[in-house]
Short mmCIF file of C-alpha atoms in Angstrom, two decimals:
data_model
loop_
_atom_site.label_atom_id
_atom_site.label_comp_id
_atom_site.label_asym_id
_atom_site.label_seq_id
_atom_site.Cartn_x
_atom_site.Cartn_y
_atom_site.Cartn_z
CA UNK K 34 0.00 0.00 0.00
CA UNK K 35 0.91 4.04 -1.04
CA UNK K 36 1.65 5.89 2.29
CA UNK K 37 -0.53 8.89 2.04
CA UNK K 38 1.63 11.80 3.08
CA UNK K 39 -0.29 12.77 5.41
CA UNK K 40 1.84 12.71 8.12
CA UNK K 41 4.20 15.63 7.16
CA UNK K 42 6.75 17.11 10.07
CA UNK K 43 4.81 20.18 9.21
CA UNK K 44 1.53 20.17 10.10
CA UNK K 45 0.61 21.94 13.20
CA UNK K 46 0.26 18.86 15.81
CA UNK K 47 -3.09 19.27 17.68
CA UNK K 48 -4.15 19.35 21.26
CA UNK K 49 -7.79 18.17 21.85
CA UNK K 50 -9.53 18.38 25.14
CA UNK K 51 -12.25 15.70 25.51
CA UNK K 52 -15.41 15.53 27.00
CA UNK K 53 -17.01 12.53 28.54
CA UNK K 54 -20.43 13.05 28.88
CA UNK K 55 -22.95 10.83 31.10
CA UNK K 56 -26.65 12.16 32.45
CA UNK K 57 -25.57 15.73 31.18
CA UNK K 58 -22.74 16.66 33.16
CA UNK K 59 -18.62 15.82 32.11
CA UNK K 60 -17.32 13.02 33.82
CA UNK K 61 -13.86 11.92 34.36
CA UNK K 62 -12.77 8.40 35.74
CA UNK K 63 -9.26 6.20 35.36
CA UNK K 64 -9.27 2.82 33.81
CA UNK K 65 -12.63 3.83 32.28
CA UNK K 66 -14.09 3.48 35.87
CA UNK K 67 -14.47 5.35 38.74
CA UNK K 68 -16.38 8.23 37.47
CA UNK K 69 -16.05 11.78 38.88
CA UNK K 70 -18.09 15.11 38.25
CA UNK K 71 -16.13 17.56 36.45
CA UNK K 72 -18.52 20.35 35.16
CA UNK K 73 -21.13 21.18 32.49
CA UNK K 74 -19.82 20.33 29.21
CA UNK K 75 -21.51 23.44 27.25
CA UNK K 76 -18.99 25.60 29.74
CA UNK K 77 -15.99 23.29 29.37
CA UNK K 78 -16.34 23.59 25.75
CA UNK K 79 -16.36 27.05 25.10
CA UNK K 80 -13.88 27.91 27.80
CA UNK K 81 -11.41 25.14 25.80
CA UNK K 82 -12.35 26.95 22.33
CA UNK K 83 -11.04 30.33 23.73
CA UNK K 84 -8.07 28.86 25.18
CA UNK K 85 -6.79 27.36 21.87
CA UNK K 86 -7.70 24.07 21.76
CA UNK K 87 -7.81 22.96 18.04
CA UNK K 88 -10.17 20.28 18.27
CA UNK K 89 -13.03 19.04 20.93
CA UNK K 90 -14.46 15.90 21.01
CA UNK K 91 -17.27 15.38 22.96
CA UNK K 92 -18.15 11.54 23.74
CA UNK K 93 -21.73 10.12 25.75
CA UNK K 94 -19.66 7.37 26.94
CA UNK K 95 -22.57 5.34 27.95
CA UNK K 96 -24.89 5.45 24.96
CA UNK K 97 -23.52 2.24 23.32
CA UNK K 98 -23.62 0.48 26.78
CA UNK K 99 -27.33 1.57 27.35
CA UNK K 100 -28.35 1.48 24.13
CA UNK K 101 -29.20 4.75 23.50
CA UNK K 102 -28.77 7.84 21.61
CA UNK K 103 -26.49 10.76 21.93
CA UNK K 104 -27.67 13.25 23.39
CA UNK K 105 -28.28 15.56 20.40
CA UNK K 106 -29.67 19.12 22.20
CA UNK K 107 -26.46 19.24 23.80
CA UNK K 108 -23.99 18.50 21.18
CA UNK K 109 -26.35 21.41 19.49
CA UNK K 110 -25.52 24.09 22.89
CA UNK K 111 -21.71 23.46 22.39
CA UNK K 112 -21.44 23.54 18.70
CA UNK K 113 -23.16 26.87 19.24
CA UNK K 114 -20.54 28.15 22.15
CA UNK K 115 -17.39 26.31 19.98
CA UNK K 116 -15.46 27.98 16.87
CA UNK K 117 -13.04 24.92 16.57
CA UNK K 118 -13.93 21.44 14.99
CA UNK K 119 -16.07 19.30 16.51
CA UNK K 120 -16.29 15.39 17.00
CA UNK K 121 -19.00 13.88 18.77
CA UNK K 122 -19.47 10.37 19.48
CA UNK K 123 -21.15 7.56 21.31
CA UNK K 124 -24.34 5.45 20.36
CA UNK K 125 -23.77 5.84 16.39
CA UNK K 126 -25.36 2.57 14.68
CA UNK K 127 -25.94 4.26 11.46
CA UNK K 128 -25.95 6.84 8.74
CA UNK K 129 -29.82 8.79 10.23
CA UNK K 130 -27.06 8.49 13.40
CA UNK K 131 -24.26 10.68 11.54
CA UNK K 132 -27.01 12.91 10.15
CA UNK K 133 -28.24 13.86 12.80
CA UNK K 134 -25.13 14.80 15.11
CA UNK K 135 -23.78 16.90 12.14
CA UNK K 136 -27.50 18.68 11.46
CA UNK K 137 -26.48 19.47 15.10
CA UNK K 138 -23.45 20.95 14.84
CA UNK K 139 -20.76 18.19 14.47
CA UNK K 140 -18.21 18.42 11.96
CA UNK K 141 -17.04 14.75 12.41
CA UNK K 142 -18.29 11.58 14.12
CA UNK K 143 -16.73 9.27 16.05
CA UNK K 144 -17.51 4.90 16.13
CA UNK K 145 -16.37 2.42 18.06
CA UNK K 146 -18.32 -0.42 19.08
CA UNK K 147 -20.66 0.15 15.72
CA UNK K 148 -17.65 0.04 13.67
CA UNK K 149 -16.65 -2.96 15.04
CA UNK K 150 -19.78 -5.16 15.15
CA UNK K 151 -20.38 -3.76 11.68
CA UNK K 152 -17.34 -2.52 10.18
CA UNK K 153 -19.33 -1.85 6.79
CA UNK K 154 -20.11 1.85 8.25
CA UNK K 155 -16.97 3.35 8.22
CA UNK K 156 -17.48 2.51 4.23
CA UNK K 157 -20.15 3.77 4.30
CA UNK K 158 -19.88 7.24 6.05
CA UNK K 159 -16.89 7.61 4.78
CA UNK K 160 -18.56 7.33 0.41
CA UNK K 161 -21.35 9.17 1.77
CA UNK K 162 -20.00 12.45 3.76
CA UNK K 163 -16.18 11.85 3.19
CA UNK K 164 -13.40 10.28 5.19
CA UNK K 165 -12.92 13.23 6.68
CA UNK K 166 -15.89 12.77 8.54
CA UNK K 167 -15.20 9.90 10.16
CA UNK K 168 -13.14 8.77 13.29
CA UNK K 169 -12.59 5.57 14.14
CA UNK K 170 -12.13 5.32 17.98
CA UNK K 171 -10.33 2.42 19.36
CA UNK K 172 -10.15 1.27 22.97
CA UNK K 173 -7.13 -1.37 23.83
CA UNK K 174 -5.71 -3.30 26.62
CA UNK K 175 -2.33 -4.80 26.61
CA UNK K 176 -3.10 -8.25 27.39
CA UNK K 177 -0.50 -11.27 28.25
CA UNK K 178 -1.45 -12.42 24.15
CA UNK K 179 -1.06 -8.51 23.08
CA UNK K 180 -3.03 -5.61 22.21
CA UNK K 181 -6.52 -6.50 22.05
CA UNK K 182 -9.37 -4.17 21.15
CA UNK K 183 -11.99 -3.39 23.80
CA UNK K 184 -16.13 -2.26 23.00
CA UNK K 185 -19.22 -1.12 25.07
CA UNK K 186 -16.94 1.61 26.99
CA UNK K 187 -13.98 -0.54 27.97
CA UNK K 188 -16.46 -4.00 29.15
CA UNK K 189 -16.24 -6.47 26.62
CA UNK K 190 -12.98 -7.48 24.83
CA UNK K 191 -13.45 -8.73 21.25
CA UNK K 192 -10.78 -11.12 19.25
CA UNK K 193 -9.57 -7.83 17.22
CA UNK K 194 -5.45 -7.13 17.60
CA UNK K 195 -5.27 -3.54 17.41
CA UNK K 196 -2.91 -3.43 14.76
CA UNK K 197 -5.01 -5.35 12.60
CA UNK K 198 -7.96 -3.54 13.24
CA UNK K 199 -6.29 0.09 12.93
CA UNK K 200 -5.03 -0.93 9.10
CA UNK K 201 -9.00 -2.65 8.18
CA UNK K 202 -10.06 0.73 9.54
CA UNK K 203 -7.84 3.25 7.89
CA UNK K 204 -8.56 0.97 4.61
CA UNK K 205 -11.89 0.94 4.78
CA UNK K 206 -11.83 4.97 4.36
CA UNK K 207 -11.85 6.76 8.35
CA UNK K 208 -9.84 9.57 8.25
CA UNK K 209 -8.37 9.37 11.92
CA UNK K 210 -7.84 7.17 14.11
CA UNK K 211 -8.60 8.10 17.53
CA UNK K 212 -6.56 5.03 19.70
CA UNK K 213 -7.05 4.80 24.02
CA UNK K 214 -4.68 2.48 25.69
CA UNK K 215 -6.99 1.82 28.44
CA UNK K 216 -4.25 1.03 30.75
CA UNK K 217 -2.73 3.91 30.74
CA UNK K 218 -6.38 6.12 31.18
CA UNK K 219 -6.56 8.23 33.80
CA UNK K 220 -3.38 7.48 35.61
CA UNK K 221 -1.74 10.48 34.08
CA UNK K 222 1.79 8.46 33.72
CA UNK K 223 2.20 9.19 30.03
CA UNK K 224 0.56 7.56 26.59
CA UNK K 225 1.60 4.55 25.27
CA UNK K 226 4.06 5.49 23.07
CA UNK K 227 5.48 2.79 21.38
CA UNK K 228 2.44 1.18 20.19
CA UNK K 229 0.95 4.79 18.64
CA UNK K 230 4.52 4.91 17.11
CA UNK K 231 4.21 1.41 15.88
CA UNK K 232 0.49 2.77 14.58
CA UNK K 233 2.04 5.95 12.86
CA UNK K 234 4.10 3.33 11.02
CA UNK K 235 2.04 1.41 9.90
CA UNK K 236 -1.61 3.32 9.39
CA UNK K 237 -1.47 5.79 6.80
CA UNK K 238 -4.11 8.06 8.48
CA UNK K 239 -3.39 10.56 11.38
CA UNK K 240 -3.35 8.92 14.79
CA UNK K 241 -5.08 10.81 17.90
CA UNK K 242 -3.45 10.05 20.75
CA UNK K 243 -5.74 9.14 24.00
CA UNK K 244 -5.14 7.82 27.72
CA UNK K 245 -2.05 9.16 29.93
CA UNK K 246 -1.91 12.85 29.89
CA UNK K 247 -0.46 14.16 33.59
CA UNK K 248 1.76 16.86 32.83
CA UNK K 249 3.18 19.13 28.94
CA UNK K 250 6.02 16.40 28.97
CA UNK K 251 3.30 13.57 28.20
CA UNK K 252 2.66 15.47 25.27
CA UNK K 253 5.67 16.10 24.18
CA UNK K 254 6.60 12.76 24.37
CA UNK K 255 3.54 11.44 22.61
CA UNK K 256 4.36 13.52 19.62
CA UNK K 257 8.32 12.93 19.63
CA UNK K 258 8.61 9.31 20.45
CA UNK K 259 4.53 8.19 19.95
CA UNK K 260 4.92 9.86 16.46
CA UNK K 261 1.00 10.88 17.03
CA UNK K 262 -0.72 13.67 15.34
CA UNK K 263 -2.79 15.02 17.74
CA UNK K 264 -2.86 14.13 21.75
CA UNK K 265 -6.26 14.46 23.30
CA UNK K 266 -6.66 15.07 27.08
CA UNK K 267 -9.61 15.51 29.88
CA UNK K 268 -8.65 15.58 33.68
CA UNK K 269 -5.48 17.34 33.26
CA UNK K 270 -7.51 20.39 31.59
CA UNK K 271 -10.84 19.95 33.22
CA UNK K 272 -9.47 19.95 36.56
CA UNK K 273 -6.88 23.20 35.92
CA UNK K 274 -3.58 21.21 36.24
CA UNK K 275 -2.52 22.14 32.60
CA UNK K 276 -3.66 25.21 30.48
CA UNK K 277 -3.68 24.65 27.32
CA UNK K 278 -1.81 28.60 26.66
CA UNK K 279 0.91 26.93 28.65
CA UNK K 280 0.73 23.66 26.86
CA UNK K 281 1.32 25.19 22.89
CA UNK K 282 3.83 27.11 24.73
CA UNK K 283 6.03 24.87 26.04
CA UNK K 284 5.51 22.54 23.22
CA UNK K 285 6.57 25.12 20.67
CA UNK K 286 10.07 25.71 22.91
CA UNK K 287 10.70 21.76 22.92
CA UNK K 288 10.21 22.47 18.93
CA UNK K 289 7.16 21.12 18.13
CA UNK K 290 5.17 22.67 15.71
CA UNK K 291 1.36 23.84 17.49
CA UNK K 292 -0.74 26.48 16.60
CA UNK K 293 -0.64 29.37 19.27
#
């Protein structure tokens, strides 16, 4: 296979604050448990789009557990508070799914446990409203037999390597891949590094990397050793222990290239 060049030394790498959303209010938890209050999402949102975030992504990280759809009023408040692209993800089954969240105010969508169970939608959102549209999230452990991917929020593990899966996906037409090493979420010890390097290598689609963030090195490090495109983070911002100002700025004198 062509490597697309899309993984030039000079694009801008991106720093995306993410909210997880359950009953209306941001949540944050570690090892996808453990789930703590951390503020109305509409606020979070628009305080992260005038601080410089470049992207937001905004998951309901129970709707695929429960069943259930996004909640689509409030992706429509923060896409109205928010001047910076927009994912939005959790309980997407189909394409009336996709419509929907960007008739809202989404500018991409985000599948996981869909995309798995029926991998033919990322084909198909991807011919109908352009790769660009979607992201394919992907939650994995690093079991005893290796990296195995993970569905319904982090409960049920499925017979999918990640590395495998990551290539099917990025072939099938997602424009990003949006990869959580659940072992490292939450425990703000860094992001697993050498398997998003071993995914920049080998995935010709920009990698977002997810799970780890505790302090600007982490991010650093995820973009100099992890090779990642863009490092997404939610307790380190939501709680005030990093601002993202301070972030781009000490990224930029460790000579990364971020937009400031």
């Amino acid at each position: 296979m062509v490597k697309i060049q899309s993984k030039s030394k000079g694009l801008a790498k991106r720093i995306v604050p993410c909210l997880d959303v359950k009953n209306g209010e941001t949540v944050k938890g570690t090892n996808f448990v453990n789930l703590r209050s951390a503020g109305d999402p509409v606020e979070l949102g628009k305080a992260y789009s005038d601080a410089g975030a470049d992207e937001l992504v905004f998951l309901d990280i129970t709707a695929s557990f429960e069943e259930r759809k996004t909640f689509t009023d409030m992706v429509t408040r923060v896409a109205a508070e928010i001047n910076i692209p927009f994912t939005v993800g959790g309980g997407i089954n189909e394409l009336k799914d996709v419509d929907r969240l960007l008739n809202a105010g989404a500018d991409k969508v985000s599948i996981n446990s869909a995309a798995i169970r029926h991998p033919d939608l990322i084909d198909e959102i991807a011919n109908h409203y352009g790769s660009q549209v979607c992201v394919c999230a992907i939650d994995a452990r690093l079991d005893s037999d290796g990296w195995h991917c993970y569905v319904k929020g982090g409960r049920e593990r499925v017979e999918l390597g990640l590395f495998d899966w990551a290539k099917e996906v990025a072939d099938r037409g997602a424009g990003e891949i949006l990869f959580t090493s659940m072992d490292h979420d939450g425990v703000k010890q860094g992001f697993a590094n050498e398997a998003l390097a071993r995914l920049a290598e080998e995935v010709s689609i920009p990698i977002i990397a997810s799970g780890g963030a505790g302090k600007m090195e982490h991010f650093r490090d995820a973009f100099t050793q992890g090779k990642a495109d863009a490092a997404l983070a939610a307790s380190v911002f939501h709680f005030g222990e990093i601002a993202i100002p301070d972030l781009k700025k000490y990224l930029r004198e460790e000579g990364i290239n971020v937009r400031i």
